[in-house]
Short mmCIF file of C-alpha atoms and ligand atoms in Angstrom, two decimals:
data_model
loop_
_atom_site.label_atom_id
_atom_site.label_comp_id
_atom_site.label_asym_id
_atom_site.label_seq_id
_atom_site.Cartn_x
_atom_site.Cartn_y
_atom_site.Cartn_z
CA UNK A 24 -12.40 0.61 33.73
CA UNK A 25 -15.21 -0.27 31.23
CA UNK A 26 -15.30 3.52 30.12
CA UNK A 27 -11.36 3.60 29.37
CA UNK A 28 -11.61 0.39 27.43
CA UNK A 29 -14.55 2.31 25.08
CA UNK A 30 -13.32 2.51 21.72
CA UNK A 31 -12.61 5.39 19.74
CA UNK A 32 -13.52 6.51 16.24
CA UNK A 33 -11.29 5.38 13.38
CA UNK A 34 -9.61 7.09 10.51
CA UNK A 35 -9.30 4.70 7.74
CA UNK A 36 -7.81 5.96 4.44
CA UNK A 37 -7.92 3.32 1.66
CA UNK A 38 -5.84 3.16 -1.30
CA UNK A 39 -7.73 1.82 -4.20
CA UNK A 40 -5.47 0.11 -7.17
CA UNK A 41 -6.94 0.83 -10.27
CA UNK A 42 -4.83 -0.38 -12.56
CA UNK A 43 -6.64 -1.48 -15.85
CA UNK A 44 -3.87 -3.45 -16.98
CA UNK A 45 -3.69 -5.48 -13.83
CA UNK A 46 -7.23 -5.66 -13.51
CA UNK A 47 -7.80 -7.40 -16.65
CA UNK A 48 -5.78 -10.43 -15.42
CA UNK A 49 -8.36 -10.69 -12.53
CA UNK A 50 -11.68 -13.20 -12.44
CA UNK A 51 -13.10 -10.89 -11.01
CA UNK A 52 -14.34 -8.05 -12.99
CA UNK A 53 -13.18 -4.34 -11.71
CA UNK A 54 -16.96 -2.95 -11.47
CA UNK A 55 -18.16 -5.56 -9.69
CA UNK A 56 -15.05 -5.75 -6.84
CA UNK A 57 -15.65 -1.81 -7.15
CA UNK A 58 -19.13 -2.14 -5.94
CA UNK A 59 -18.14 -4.31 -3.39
CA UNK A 60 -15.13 -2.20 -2.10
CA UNK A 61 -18.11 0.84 -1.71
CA UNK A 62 -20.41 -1.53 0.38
CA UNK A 63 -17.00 -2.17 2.63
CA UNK A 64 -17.25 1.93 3.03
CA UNK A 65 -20.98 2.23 3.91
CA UNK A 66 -20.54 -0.57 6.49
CA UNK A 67 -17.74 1.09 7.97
CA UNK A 68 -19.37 4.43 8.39
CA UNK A 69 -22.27 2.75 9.22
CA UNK A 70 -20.19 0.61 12.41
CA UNK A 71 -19.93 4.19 13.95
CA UNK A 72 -21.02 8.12 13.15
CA UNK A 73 -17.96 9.34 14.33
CA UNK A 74 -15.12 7.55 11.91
CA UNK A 75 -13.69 9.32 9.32
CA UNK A 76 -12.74 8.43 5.84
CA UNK A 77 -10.81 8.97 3.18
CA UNK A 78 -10.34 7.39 -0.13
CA UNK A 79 -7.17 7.66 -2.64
CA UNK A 80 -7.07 5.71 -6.02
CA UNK A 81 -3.69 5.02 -7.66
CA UNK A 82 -2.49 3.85 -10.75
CA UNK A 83 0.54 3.28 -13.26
CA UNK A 84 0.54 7.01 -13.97
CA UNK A 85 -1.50 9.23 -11.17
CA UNK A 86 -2.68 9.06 -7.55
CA UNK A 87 -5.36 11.20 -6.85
CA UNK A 88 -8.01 11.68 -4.06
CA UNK A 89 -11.58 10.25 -4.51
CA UNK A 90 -13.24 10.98 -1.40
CA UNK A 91 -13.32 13.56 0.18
CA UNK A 92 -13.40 16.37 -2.46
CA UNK A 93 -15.02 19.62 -3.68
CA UNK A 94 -16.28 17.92 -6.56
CA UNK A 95 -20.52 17.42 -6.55
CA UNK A 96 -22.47 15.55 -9.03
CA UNK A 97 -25.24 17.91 -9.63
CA UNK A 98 -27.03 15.44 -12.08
CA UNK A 99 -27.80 13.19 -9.25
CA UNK A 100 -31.05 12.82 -8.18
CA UNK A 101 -30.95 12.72 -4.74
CA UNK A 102 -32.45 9.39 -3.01
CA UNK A 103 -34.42 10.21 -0.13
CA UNK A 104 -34.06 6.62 1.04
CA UNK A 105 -30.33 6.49 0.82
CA UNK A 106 -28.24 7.60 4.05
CA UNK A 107 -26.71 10.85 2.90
CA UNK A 108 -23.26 10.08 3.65
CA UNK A 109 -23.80 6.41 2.31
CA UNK A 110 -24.44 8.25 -1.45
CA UNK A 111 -21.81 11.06 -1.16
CA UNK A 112 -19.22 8.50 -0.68
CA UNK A 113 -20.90 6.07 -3.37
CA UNK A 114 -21.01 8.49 -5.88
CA UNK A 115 -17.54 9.89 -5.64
CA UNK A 116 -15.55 6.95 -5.14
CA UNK A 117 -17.68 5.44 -8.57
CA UNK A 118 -16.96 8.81 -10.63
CA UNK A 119 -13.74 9.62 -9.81
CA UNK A 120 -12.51 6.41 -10.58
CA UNK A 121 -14.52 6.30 -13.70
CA UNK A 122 -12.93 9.72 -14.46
CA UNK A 123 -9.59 8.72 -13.73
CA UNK A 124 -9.88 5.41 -15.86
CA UNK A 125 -10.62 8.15 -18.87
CA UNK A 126 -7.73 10.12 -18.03
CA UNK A 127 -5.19 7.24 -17.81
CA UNK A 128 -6.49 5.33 -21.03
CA UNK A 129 -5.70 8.90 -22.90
CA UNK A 130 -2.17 9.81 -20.99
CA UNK A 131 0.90 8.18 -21.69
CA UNK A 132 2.85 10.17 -19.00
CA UNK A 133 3.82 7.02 -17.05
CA UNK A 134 7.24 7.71 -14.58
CA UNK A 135 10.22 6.06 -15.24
CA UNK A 136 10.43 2.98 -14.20
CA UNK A 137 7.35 1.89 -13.69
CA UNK A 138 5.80 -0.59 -16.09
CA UNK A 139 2.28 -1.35 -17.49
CA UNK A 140 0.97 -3.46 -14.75
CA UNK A 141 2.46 -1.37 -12.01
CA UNK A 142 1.21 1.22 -9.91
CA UNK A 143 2.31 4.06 -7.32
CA UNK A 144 1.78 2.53 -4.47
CA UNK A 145 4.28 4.51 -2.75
CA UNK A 146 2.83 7.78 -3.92
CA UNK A 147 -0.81 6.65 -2.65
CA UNK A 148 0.79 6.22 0.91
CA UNK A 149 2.63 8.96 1.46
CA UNK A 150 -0.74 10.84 0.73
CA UNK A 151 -2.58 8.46 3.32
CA UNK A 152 0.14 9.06 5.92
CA UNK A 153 -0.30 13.27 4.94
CA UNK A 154 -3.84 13.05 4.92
CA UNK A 155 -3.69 11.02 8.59
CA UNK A 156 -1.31 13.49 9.90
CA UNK A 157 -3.19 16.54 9.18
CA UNK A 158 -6.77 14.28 10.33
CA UNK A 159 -5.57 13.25 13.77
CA UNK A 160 -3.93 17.26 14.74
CA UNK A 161 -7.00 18.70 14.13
CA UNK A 162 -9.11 15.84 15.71
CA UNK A 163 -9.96 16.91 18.68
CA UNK A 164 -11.03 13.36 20.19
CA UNK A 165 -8.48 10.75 19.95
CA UNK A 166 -8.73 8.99 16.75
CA UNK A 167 -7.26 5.50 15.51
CA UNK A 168 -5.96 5.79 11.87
CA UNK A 169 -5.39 2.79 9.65
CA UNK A 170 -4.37 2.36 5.87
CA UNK A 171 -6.25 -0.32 4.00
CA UNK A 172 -4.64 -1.09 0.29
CA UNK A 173 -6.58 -2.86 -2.07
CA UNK A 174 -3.78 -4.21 -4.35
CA UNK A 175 -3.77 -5.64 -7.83
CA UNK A 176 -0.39 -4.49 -9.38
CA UNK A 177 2.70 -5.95 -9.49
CA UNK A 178 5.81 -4.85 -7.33
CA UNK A 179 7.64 -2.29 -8.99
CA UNK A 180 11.37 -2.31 -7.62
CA UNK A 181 11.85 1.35 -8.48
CA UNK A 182 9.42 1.90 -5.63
CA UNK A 183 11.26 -0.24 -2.63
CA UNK A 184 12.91 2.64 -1.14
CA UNK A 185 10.17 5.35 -1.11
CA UNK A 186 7.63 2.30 0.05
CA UNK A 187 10.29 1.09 2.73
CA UNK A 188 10.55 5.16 4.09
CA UNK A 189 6.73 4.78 3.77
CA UNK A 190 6.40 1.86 5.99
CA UNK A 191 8.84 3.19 8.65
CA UNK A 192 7.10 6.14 8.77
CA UNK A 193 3.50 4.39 9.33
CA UNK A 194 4.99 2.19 11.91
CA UNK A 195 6.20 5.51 13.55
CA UNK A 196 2.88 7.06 13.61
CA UNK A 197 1.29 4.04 14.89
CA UNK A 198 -0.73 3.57 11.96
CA UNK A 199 -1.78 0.15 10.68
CA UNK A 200 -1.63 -1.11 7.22
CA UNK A 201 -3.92 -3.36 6.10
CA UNK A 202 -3.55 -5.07 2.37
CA UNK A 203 -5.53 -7.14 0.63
CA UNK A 204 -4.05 -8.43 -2.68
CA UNK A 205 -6.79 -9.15 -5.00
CA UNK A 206 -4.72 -10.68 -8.13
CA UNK A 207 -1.67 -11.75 -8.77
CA UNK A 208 1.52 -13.00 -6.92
CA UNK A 209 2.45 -11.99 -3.67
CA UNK A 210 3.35 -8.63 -3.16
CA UNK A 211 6.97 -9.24 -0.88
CA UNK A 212 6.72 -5.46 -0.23
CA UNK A 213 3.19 -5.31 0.91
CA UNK A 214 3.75 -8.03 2.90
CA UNK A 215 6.46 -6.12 4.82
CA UNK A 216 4.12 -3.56 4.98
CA UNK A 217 1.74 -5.16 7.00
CA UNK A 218 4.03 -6.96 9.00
CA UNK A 219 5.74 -4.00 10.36
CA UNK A 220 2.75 -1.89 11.06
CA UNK A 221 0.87 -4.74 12.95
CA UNK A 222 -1.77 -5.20 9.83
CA UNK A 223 -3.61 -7.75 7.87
CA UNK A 224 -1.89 -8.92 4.85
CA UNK A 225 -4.26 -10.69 3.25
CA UNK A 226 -4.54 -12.88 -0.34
CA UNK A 227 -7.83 -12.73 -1.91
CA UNK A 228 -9.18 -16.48 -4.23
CA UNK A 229 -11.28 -14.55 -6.78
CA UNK A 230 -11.06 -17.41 -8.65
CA UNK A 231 -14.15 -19.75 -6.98
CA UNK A 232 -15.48 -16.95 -4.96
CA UNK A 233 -16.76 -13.90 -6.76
CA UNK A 234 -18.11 -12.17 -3.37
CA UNK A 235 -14.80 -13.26 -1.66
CA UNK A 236 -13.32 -9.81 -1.80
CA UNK A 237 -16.17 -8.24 0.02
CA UNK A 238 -16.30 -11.64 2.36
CA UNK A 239 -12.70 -10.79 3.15
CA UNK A 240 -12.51 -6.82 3.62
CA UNK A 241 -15.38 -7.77 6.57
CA UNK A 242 -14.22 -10.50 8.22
CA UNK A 243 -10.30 -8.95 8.56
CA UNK A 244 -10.35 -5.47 7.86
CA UNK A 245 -13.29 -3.91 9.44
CA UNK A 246 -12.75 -3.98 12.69
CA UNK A 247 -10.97 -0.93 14.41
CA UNK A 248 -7.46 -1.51 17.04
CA UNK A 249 -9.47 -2.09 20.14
CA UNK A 250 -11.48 -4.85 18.87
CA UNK A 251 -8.40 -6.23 16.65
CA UNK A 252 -6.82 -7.11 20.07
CA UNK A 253 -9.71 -9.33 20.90
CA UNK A 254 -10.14 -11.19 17.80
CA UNK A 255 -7.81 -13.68 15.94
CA UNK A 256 -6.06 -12.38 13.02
CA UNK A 257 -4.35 -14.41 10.20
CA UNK A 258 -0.96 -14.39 10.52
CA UNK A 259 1.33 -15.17 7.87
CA UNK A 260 4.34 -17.33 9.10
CA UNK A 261 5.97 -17.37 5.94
CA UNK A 262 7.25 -13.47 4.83
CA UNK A 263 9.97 -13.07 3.18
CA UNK A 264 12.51 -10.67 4.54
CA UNK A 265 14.90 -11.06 2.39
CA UNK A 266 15.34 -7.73 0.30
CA UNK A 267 14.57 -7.89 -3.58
CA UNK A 268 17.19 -7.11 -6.32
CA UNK A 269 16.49 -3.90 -8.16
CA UNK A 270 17.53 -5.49 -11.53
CA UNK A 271 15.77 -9.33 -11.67
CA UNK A 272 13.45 -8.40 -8.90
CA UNK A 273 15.00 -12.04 -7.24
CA UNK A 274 15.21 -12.35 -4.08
CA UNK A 275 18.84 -12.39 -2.67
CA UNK A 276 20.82 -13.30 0.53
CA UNK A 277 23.55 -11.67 -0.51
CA UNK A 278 24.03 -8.67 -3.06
CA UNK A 279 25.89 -5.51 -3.67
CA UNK A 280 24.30 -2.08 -1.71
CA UNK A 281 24.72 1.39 -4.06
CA UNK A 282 26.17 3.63 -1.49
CA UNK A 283 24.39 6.82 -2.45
CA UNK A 284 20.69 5.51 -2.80
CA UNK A 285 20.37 1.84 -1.01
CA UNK A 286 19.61 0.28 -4.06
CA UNK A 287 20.23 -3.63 -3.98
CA UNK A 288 22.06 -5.81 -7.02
CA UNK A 289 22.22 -9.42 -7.10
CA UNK A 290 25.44 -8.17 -9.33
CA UNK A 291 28.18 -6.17 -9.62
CA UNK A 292 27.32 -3.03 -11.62
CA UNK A 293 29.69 -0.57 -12.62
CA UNK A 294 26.44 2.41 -12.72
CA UNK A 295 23.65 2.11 -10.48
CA UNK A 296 20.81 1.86 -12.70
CA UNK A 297 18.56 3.69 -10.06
CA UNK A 298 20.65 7.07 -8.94
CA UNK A 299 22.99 6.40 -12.46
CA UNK A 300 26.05 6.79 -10.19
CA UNK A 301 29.30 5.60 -11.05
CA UNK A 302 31.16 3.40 -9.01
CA UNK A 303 34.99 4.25 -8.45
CA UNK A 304 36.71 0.52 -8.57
CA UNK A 305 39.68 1.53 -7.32
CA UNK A 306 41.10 -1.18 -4.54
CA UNK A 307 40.95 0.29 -1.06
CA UNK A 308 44.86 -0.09 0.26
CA UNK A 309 44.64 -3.75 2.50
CA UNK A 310 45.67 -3.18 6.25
CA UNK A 311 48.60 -4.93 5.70
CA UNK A 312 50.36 -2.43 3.50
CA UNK A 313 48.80 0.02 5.28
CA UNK A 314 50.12 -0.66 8.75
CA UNK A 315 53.11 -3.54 8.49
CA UNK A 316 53.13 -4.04 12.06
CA UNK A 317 49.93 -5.67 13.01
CA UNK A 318 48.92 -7.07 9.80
CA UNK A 319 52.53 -8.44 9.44
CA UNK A 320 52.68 -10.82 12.18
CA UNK A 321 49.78 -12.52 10.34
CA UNK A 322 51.07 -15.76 8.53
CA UNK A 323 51.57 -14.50 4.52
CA UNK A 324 49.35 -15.85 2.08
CA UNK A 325 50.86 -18.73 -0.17
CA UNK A 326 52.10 -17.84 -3.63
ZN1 ZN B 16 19.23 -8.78 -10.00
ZN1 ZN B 17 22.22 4.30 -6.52
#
């Protein structure tokens, strides 16, 4: 019995926010929670030689992969008292998103939609859940994936639907989601996120802790499924399930559905601002005219 319970290696992709804009409203500053995100890395390849990893960064405009890539650093000295593996991952998690924060202060390509301190969250995940699929085929041992997001942006309502197919999808694989929102307000969809995949969601204080980040991505996100069902997790008793208006981004109870793309309104539009369809108003025929019989024995309305 004690050999089946042996865990197995992990797969963890993490999707690193790196949203300037949303950054700046943070205590803590971005190269100093960067440095602690990479120390989260080494001590998860360090836990065990056989788990895998893979790091995407996303922001208001792009989503690209840090680690791993073609790319080498050739002006790096090589330090012979650094783990190999350890400074691979160090130094291309550190340039890329360096690189990437030079290519995003320069473009002005942003999508539709999505506003200054937004990202693509979406985007990042349905890369994660690629990236796991292809990982765990060609893995010949059984491997445990996860998705860690290290969030900073706001929601961006234009991304509900592709981050709802997201979720549904990860739940499907089995694959956890783990978030851990570093700034800002809540993130209702991220929430859902790790709700329906069994993860962490997780709210970081910056604000009187500078190392809190790194204090946090250890104590909850570290450890892999088999030792997750020995350990107590926070749970979050209060997540909102309500679905979000596409328009105020308010919460509703009840609102009007577009019937092409599932977009919610808190009101009655007569174009849906996300698939620009146009609603037909035309009243559909009431049973009653339709069919006097049964409808007709029903006492008439007054006036
Ligand atoms: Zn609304
Ligand atoms: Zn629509």
């Amino acid at each position: 019995m004690s050999e089946a319970a042996e865990p197995e290696a992990s797969l963890l992709v993490v999707v690193l926010d790196t949203n300037t804009a949303a950054w700046e409203r943070c205590p803590l500053q971005f190269d100093r929670a960067l440095q602690q995100v990479v120390i989260f890395l080494n001590a998860y390849l360090a836990l065990k030689p056989e788990n895998k990893l893979a790091v995407i960064a996303t922001n208001k405009s792009e989503c690209r992969y840090l680690y791993p890539t073609e790319f080498t650093d050739e002006t790096t000295i090589p330090e012979m008292q650094v783990y190999e593996q350890f400074r691979d991952v160090d130094t291309k998690v550190l340039t890329g998103v360096q690189k990437m924060i030079e290519s995003g202060s320069m473009s002005s390509d942003t999508p539709a939609g999505i506003e200054q301190g937004q990202s693509q969250v979406s985007r990042a995940l349905s890369k994660a859940l690629c990236y796991i699929n292809r990982g765990t085929k060609a893995s010949v041992n059984k491997i445990w994936p996860r998705i860690l997001v290290v969030s900073v942006a706001d929601d961006a309502p234009r991304e509900y639907i592709a981050l709802m197919n997201t979720i549904f999808a990860a739940q499907k694989l089995g694959v956890l989601i783990d978030v851990c929102k570093v700034v800002g307000s809540d993130s209702v969809f991220l929430q859902q996120a790790a709700e329906i995949t069994g993860g962490n969601y997780l709210k970081v204080d910056t604000q009187e802790n500078r190392g809190s980040l790194l204090q946090s991505l250890m104590f909850t996100c570290l450890a892999d499924h088999f030792t997750r069902s020995m350990l107590y997790s926070p749970h979050n008793d209060l997540i909102d399930f309500r679905a979000t208006c596409f328009c105020h981004k308010r919460v509703v109870d009840i609102g009007y559905v577009c019937s092409v793309c599932l977009s919610i309104f808190c009101k009655m539009a007569p174009v849906c601002s996300t698939c620009k369809t146009k609603f037909s108003f035309k009243l559909v025929r009431a049973p009653s005219a339709a069919n006097g019989t049964s409808a007709g024995k029903k006492k008439p309305p007054v006036n």
